Coordinates of C-alpha atoms in Angstrom, one line a residue:
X1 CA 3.5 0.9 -24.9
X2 CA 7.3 0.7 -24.5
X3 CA 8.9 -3.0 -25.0
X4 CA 11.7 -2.7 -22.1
X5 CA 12.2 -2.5 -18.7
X6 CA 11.7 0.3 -16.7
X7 CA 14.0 -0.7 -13.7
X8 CA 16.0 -3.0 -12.5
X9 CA 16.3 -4.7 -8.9
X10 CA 18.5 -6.6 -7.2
X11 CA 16.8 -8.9 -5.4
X12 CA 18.2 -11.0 -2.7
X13 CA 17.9 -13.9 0.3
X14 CA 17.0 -12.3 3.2
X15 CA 18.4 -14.6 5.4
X16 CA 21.5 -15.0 4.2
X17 CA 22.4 -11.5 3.9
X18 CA 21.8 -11.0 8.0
X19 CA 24.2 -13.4 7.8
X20 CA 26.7 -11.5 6.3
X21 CA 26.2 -12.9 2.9
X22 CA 24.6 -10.8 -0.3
X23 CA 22.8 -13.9 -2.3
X24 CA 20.6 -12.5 -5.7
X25 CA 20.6 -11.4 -8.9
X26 CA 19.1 -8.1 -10.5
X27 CA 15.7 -8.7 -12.1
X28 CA 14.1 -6.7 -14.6
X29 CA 11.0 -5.1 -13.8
X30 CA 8.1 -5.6 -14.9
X31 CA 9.0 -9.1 -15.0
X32 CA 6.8 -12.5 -15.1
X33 CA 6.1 -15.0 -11.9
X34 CA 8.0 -17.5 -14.2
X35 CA 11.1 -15.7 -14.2
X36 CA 10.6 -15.1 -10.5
X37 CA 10.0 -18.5 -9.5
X38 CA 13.6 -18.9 -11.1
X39 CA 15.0 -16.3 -8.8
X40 CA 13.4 -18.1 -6.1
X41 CA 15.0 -21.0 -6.2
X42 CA 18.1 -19.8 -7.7
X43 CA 17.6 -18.1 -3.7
X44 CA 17.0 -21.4 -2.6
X45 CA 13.9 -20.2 -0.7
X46 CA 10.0 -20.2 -1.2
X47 CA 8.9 -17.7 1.6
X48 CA 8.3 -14.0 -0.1
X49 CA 9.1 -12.9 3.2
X50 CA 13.0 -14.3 2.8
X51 CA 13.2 -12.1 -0.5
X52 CA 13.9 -8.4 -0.8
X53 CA 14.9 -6.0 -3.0
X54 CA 18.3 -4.7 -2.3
X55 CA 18.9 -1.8 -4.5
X56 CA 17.6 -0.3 -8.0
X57 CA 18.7 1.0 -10.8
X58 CA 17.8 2.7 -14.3
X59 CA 19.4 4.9 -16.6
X60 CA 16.4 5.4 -18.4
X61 CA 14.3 5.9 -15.5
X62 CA 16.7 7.1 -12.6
X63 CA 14.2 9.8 -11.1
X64 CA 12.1 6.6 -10.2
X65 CA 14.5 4.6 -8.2
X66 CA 14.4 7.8 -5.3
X67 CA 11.2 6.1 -4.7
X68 CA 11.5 2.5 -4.6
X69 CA 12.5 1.2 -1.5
X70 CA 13.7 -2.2 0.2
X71 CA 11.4 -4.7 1.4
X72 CA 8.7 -3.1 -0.9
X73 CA 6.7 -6.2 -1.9
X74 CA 7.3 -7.5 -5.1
X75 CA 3.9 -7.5 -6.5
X76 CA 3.9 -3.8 -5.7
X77 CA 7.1 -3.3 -7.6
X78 CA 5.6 -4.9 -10.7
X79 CA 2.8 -3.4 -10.5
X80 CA 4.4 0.2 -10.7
X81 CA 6.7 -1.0 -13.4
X82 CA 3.8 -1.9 -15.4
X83 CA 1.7 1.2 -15.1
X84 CA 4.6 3.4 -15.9
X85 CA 5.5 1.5 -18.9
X86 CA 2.6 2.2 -20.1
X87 CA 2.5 6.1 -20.1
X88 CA 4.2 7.6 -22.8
X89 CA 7.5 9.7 -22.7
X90 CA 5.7 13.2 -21.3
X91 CA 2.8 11.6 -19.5
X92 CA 5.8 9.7 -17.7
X93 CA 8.0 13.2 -17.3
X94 CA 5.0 14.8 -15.9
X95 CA 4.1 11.9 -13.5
X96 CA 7.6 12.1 -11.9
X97 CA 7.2 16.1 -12.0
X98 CA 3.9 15.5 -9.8
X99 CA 5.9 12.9 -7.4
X100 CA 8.2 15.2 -7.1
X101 CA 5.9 18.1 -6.2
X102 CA 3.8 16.3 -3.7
X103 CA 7.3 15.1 -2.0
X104 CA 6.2 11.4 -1.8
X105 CA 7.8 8.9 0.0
X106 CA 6.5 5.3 -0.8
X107 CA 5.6 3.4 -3.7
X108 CA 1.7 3.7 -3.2
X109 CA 1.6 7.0 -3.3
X110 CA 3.2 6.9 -6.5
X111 CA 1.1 4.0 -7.9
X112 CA -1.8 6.7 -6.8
X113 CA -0.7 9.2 -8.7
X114 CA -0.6 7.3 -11.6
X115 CA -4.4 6.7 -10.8
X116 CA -4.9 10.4 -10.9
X117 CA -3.0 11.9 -13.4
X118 CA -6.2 12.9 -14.8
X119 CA -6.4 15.7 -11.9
X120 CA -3.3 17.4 -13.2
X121 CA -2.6 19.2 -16.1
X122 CA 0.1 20.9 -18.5
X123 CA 1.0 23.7 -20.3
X124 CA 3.3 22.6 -22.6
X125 CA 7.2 24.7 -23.0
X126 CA 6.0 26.9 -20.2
X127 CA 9.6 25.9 -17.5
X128 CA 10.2 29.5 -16.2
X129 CA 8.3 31.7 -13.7
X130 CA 8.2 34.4 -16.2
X131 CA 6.8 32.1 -18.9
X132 CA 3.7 31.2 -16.6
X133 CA 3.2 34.9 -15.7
X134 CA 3.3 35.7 -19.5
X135 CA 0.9 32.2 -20.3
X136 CA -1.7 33.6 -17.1
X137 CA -1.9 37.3 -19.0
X138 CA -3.2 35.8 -22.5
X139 CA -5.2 32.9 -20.6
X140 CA -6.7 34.9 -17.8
X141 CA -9.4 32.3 -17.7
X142 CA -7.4 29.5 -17.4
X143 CA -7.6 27.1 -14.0
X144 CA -3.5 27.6 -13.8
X145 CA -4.5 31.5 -13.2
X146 CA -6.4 30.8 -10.0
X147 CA -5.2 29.2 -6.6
X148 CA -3.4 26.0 -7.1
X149 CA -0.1 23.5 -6.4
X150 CA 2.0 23.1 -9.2
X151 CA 5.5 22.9 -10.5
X152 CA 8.1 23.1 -13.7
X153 CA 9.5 20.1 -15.5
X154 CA 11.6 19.9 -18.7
X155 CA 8.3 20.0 -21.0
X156 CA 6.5 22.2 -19.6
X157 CA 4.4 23.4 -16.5
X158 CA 2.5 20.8 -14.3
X159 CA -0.1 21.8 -12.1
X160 CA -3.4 20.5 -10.0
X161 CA -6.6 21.0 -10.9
X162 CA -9.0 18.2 -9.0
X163 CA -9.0 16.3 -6.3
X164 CA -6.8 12.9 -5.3
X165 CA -8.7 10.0 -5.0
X166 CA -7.0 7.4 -2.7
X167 CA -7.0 4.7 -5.6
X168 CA -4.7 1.8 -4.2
X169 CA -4.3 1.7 -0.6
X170 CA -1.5 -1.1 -0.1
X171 CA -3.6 -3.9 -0.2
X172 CA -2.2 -6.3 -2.8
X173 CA -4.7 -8.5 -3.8
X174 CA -6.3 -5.4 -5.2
X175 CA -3.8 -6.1 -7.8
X176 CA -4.8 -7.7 -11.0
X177 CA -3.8 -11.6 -11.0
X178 CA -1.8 -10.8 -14.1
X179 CA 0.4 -8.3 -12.9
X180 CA 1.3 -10.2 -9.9
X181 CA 4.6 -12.2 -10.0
X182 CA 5.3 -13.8 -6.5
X183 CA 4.9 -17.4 -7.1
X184 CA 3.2 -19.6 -5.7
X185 CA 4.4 -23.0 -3.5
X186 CA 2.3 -25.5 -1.9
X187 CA 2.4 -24.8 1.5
X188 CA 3.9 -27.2 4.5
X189 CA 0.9 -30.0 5.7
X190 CA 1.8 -32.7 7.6
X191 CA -0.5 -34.4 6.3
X192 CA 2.1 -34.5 3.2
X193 CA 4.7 -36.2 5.1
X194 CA 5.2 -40.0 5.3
X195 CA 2.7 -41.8 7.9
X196 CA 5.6 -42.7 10.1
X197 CA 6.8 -39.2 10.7
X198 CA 3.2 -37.9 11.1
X199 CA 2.8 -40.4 13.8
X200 CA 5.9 -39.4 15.9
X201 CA 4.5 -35.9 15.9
X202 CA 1.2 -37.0 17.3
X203 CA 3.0 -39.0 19.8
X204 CA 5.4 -35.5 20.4
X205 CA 2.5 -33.7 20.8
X206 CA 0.4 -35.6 23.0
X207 CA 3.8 -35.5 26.1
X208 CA 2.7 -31.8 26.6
X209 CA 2.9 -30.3 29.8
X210 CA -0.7 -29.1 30.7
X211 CA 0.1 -25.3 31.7
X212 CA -2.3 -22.6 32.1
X213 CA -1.1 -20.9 28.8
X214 CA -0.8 -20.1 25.5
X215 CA 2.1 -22.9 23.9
X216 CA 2.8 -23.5 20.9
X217 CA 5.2 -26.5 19.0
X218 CA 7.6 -24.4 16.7
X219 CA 9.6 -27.3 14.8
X220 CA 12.4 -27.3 12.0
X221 CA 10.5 -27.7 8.5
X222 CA 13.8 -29.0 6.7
X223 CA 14.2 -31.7 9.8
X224 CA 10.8 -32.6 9.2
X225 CA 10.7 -33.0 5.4
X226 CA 14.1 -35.4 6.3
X227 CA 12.2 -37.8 8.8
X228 CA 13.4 -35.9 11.8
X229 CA 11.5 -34.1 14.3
X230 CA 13.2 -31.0 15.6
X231 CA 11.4 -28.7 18.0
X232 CA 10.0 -27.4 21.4
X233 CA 6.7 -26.1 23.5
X234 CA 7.1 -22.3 23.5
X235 CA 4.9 -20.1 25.8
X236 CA 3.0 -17.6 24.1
X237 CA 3.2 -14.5 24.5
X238 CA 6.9 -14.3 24.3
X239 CA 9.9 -11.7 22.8
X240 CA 12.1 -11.7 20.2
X241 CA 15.5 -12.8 21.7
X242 CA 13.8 -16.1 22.8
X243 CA 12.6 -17.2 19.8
X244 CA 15.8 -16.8 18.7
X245 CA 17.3 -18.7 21.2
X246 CA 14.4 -21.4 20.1
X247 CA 15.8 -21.1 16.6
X248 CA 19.2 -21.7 17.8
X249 CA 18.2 -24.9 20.1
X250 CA 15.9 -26.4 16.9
X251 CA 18.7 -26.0 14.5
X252 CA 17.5 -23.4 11.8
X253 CA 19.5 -22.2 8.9
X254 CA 16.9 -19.8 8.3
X255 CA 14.6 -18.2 10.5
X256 CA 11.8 -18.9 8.1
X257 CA 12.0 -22.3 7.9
X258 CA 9.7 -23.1 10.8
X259 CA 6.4 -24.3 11.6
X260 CA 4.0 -24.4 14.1
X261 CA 2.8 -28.1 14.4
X262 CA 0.2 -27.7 17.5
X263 CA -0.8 -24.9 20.0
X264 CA -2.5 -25.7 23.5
X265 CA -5.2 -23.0 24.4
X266 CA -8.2 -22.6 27.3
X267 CA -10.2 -21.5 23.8
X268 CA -11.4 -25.3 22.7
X269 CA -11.2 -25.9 19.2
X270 CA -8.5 -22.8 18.8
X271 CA -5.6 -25.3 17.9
X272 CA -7.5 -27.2 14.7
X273 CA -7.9 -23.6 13.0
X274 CA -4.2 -22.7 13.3
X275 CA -2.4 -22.9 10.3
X276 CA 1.1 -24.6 10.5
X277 CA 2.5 -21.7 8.3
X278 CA 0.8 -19.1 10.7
X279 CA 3.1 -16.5 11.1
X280 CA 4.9 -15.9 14.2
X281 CA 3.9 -12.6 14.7
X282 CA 0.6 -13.1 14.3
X283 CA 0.5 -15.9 16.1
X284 CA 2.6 -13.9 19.5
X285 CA -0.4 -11.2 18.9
X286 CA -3.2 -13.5 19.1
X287 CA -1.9 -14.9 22.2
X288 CA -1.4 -11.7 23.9
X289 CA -5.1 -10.6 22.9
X290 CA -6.6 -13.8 24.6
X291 CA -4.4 -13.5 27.1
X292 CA -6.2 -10.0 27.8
X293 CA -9.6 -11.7 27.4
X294 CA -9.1 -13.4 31.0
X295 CA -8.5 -9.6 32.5
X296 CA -12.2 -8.9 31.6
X297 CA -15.3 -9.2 34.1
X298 CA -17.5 -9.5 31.0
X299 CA -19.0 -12.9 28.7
X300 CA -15.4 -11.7 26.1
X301 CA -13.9 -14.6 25.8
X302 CA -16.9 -17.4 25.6
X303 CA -17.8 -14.8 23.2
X304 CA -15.1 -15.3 21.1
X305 CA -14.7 -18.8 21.4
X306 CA -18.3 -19.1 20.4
X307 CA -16.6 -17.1 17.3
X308 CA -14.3 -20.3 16.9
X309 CA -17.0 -22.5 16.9
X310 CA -19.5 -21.2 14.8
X311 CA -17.4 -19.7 11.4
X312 CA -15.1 -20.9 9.1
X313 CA -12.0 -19.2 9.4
X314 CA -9.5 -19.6 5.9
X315 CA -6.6 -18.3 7.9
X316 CA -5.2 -17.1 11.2
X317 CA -6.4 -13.5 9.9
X318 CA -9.8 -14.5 10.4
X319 CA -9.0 -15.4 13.8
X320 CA -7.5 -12.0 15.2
X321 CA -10.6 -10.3 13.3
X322 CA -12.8 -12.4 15.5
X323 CA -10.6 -11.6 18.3
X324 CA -11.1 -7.8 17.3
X325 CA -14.9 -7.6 16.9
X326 CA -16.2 -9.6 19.8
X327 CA -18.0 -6.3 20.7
X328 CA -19.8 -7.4 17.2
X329 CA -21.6 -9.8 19.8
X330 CA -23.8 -10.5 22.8
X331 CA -24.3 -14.3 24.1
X332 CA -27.5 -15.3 25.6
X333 CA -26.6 -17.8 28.0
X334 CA -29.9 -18.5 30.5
X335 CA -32.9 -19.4 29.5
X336 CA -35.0 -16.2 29.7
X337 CA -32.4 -14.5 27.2
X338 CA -32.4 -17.5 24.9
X339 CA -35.7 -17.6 25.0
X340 CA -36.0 -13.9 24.1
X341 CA -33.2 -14.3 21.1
X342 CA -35.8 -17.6 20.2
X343 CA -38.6 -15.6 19.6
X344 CA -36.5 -12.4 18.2
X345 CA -35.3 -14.9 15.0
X346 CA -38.1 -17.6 15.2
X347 CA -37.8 -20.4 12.7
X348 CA -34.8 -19.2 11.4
X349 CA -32.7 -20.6 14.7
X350 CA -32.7 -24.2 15.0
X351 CA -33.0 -25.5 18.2
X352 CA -31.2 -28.7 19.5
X353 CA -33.6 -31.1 20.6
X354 CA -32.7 -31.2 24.2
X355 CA -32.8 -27.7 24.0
X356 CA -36.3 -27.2 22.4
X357 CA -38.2 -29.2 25.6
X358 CA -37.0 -25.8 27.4
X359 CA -37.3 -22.7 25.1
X360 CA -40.4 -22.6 22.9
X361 CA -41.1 -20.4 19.2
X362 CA -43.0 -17.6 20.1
X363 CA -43.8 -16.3 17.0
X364 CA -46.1 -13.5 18.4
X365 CA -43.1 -12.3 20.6
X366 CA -41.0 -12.0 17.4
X367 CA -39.8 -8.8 15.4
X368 CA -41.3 -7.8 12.6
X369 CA -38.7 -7.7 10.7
X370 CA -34.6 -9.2 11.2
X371 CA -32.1 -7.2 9.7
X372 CA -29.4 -8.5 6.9
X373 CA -26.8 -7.7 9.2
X374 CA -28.3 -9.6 12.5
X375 CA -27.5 -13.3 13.1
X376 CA -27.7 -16.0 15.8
X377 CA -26.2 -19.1 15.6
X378 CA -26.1 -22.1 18.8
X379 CA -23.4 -22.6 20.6
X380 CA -21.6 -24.9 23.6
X381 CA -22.0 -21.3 25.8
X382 CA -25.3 -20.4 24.7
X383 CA -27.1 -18.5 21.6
X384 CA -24.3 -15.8 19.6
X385 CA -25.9 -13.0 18.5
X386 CA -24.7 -10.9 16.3
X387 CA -25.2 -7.4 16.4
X388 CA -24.0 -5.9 13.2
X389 CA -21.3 -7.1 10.6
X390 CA -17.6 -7.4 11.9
X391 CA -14.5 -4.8 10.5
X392 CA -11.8 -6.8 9.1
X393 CA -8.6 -5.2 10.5
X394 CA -6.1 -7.5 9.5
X395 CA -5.3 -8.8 6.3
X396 CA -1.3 -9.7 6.8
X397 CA 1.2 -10.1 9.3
X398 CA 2.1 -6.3 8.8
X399 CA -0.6 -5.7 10.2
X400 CA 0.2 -6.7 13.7
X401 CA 1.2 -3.6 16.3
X402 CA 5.4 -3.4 16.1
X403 CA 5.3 -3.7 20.0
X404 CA 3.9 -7.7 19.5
X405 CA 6.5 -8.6 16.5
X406 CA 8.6 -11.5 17.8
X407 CA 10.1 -12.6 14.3
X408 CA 13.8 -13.0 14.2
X409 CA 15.5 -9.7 12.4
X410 CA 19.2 -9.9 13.0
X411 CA 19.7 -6.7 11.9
X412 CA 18.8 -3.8 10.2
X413 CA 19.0 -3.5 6.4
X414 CA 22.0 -0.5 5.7
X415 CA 21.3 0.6 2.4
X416 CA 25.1 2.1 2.0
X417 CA 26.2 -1.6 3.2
X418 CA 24.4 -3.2 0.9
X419 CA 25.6 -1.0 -1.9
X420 CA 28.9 -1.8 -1.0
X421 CA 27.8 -6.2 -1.0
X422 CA 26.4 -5.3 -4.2
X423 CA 29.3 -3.6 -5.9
X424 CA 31.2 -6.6 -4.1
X425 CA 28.9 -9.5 -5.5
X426 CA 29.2 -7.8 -8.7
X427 CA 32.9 -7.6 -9.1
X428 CA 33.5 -10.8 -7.9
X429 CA 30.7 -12.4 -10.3
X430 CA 32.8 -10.0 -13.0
X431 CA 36.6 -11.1 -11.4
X432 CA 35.9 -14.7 -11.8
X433 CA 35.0 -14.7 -15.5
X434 CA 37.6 -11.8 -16.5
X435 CA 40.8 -12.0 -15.0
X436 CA 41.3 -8.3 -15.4
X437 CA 40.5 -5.1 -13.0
X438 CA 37.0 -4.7 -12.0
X439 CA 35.0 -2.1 -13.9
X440 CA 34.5 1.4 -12.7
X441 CA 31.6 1.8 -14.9
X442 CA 29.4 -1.3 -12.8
X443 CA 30.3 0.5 -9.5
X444 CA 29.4 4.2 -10.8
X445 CA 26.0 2.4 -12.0
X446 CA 25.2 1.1 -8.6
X447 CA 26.1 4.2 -7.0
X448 CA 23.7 6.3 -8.8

């Protein structure tokens, strides 16, 4: 395994560079979460989502930079740095060969290659067309003789012989914990803050206007953490320019220094599983889907807030899942289809006593046998069946359709401009320590 980098980034504050302003440092890669959790704060921020990478660069490695690409996640990054580093010089040479040859375009694909490199094979000093034609005549047997996709590199010839096996499919906690360097911060709780402040919000969030609507309370984090309670009822579902216009009103320096203190909902006990952090996307999305719900002629949305009340939820991902499988469902809500579900799951379904005096354990009546994947649980709008397992669907904010993405982006990232902010940062950084003419050499490296 080879001791050094493979690549370098330069990563950067989001936020301040849509406001004109290229804030970061170049970071080898593979790197560690300690040395990250210095760029972080040397970024002044602790939201992964406020980081990018800007630009890359190698001399050792320039062939892989074509495929690195801003806002790749970090632990992605790593995690390619590490697996190349550990291929040796022509496993590596015939890895790019093969990225090359399949004309990839993102970083998994490449991390899948890697994965498969065992479905491709070399003939060694074979780089010409007439030096495979000579190689096929003496090997006539040889898998490269037969129908295939392959390609030349500068050690030899690289071609397929099995098939690709979809290894890593951008999820990242299928990333070993080791590998992964974004650290970690304890999240905003108000529960943190001092008791006085957590009181004022209360008494904030108790003067809502009662509207027939999604709302949420988007407040200013840094306010907050300073005793000071910055922030307003927004109606949900809403568009980008007015949260910005929000922003603007609550006072944010960054657009990811929010927080959503409170939501009001028709769907009772929605607001105690919403996560402060939730993000706003996500939480636009969920909005509009409930919104939907009332649209329907169907038992949808007691459905789903039976959902609410029955399972735990760890974050507001679990919550558009529900929202997604509610055909997962049926809800028995008189007594003769309660009954029935009563006698379908028998002992297992414990009845409320009030409840009990009515519907009865007919164990005669019951099934002879309940399935692993059926369920039925009591709730405030009647007995939840459930009908198979649910499909997660959403795992992360990217997840959410582009048409329901509300969060603040001033502008698009330019990759020439930020070349040129790079070059710029550089120079300066160079300028003030040197007074003498910027280096060529630093620009030409960047340009690459």
């Amino acid at each position: 395994m080879q001791d050094h980098k493979v690549f370098q980034g330069f990563v950067a504050n989001l936020s301040s560079y849509q406001k004109g302003k290229l804030q970061g440092e170049w970071v080898d890669f593979p790197t560690t979460q300690k040395r990250m959790a210095q760029v972080f704060s040397n970024l002044d921020t602790k939201d992964q989502d406020n980081v990018f990478i800007a630009e890359y660069k190698s001399k050792e490695n320039q062939g892989l930079v074509a495929y690195l690409k801003p806002f790749t996640k970090l632990d992605e990054v790593n995690f390619f740095a590490n697996m190349i580093r550990n291929l040796n010089e022509n496993t590596r040479q015939v890895a790019l060969t093969i990225m090359d040859l399949e004309g990839l375009e993102d970083i998994n694909q490449c991390i899948n290659v890697i994965y498969n490199l065992d479905k491709y094979a070399l003939i060694p000093e074979v780089t010409t067309s007439k030096q495979l034609a000579a190689y096929k005549k003496i090997h006539p047997d040889s898998p490269s003789a037969k129908k295939h996709v392959g390609d030349f590199c500068d050690i030899g010839y690289v071609y397929q012989i099995g098939k690709i096996e979809i290894i890593y499919d951008g999820n990242v906690n299928r990333i070993p914990e080791k590998l992964k360097i974004v650290p970690m911060f304890e999240p905003f709780r108000q529960n943190n803050l001092p008791k006085e402040i957590q009181a004022r919000i209360k008494d904030t969030l108790s003067h809502v206007e009662e509207k027939d609507e999604f709302q949420a309370y988007i407040a200013n984090k840094n306010a907050l953490e300073l005793g000071e309670i910055k922030g307003e009822w927004v109606a949900f579902p809403t568009d980008m320019e007015t949260i910005q216009v929000v922003f603007e009103r609550i006072e944010l320096n960054s657009p990811f220094d929010y927080v959503c203190l409170g939501v009001q909902s028709d769907v009772k006990g929605l607001d105690e599983r919403i996560d402060e952090t939730i993000h706003l996307d996500v939480l636009n999305y969920m909005a509009e889907e409930i919104e939907s719900l009332a649209y329907r002629n169907d038992e949808t949305f007691e459905i789903f807030e039976s959902c609410v009340e029955v399972f735990d939820t760890a974050n507001s991902y679990d919550i558009l899942n529900m929202l997604e499988n509610t055909d997962c469902y049926r809800l028995a809500q008189n007594q003769h289809t309660m009954q029935d579900v009563a006698n379908k799951y028998m002992g297992d379904l414990k009845l409320p006593k009030a409840l009990s005096k009515h519907i009865h354990i007919d164990i005669q009546g019951a099934n002879d046998e309940v399935k692993p994947s059926e369920a039925a649980y009591f709730t405030k709008n009647g007995f939840l069946e459930r009908l198979r397992l649910p499909t997660q669907y959403y795992t992360s904010h990217e997840d959410v359709p582009e048409s329901s993405r509300i969060f603040p982006v001033l502008k698009e990232i330019n990759k020439e401009d930020v070349k040129k902010s790079i070059v710029a940062t550089l120079e300066n950084a160079k300028s003030n320590k040197e007074p003498t003419k910027p280096s060529k050499s630093v620009k030409r490296d960047v340009e690459r």
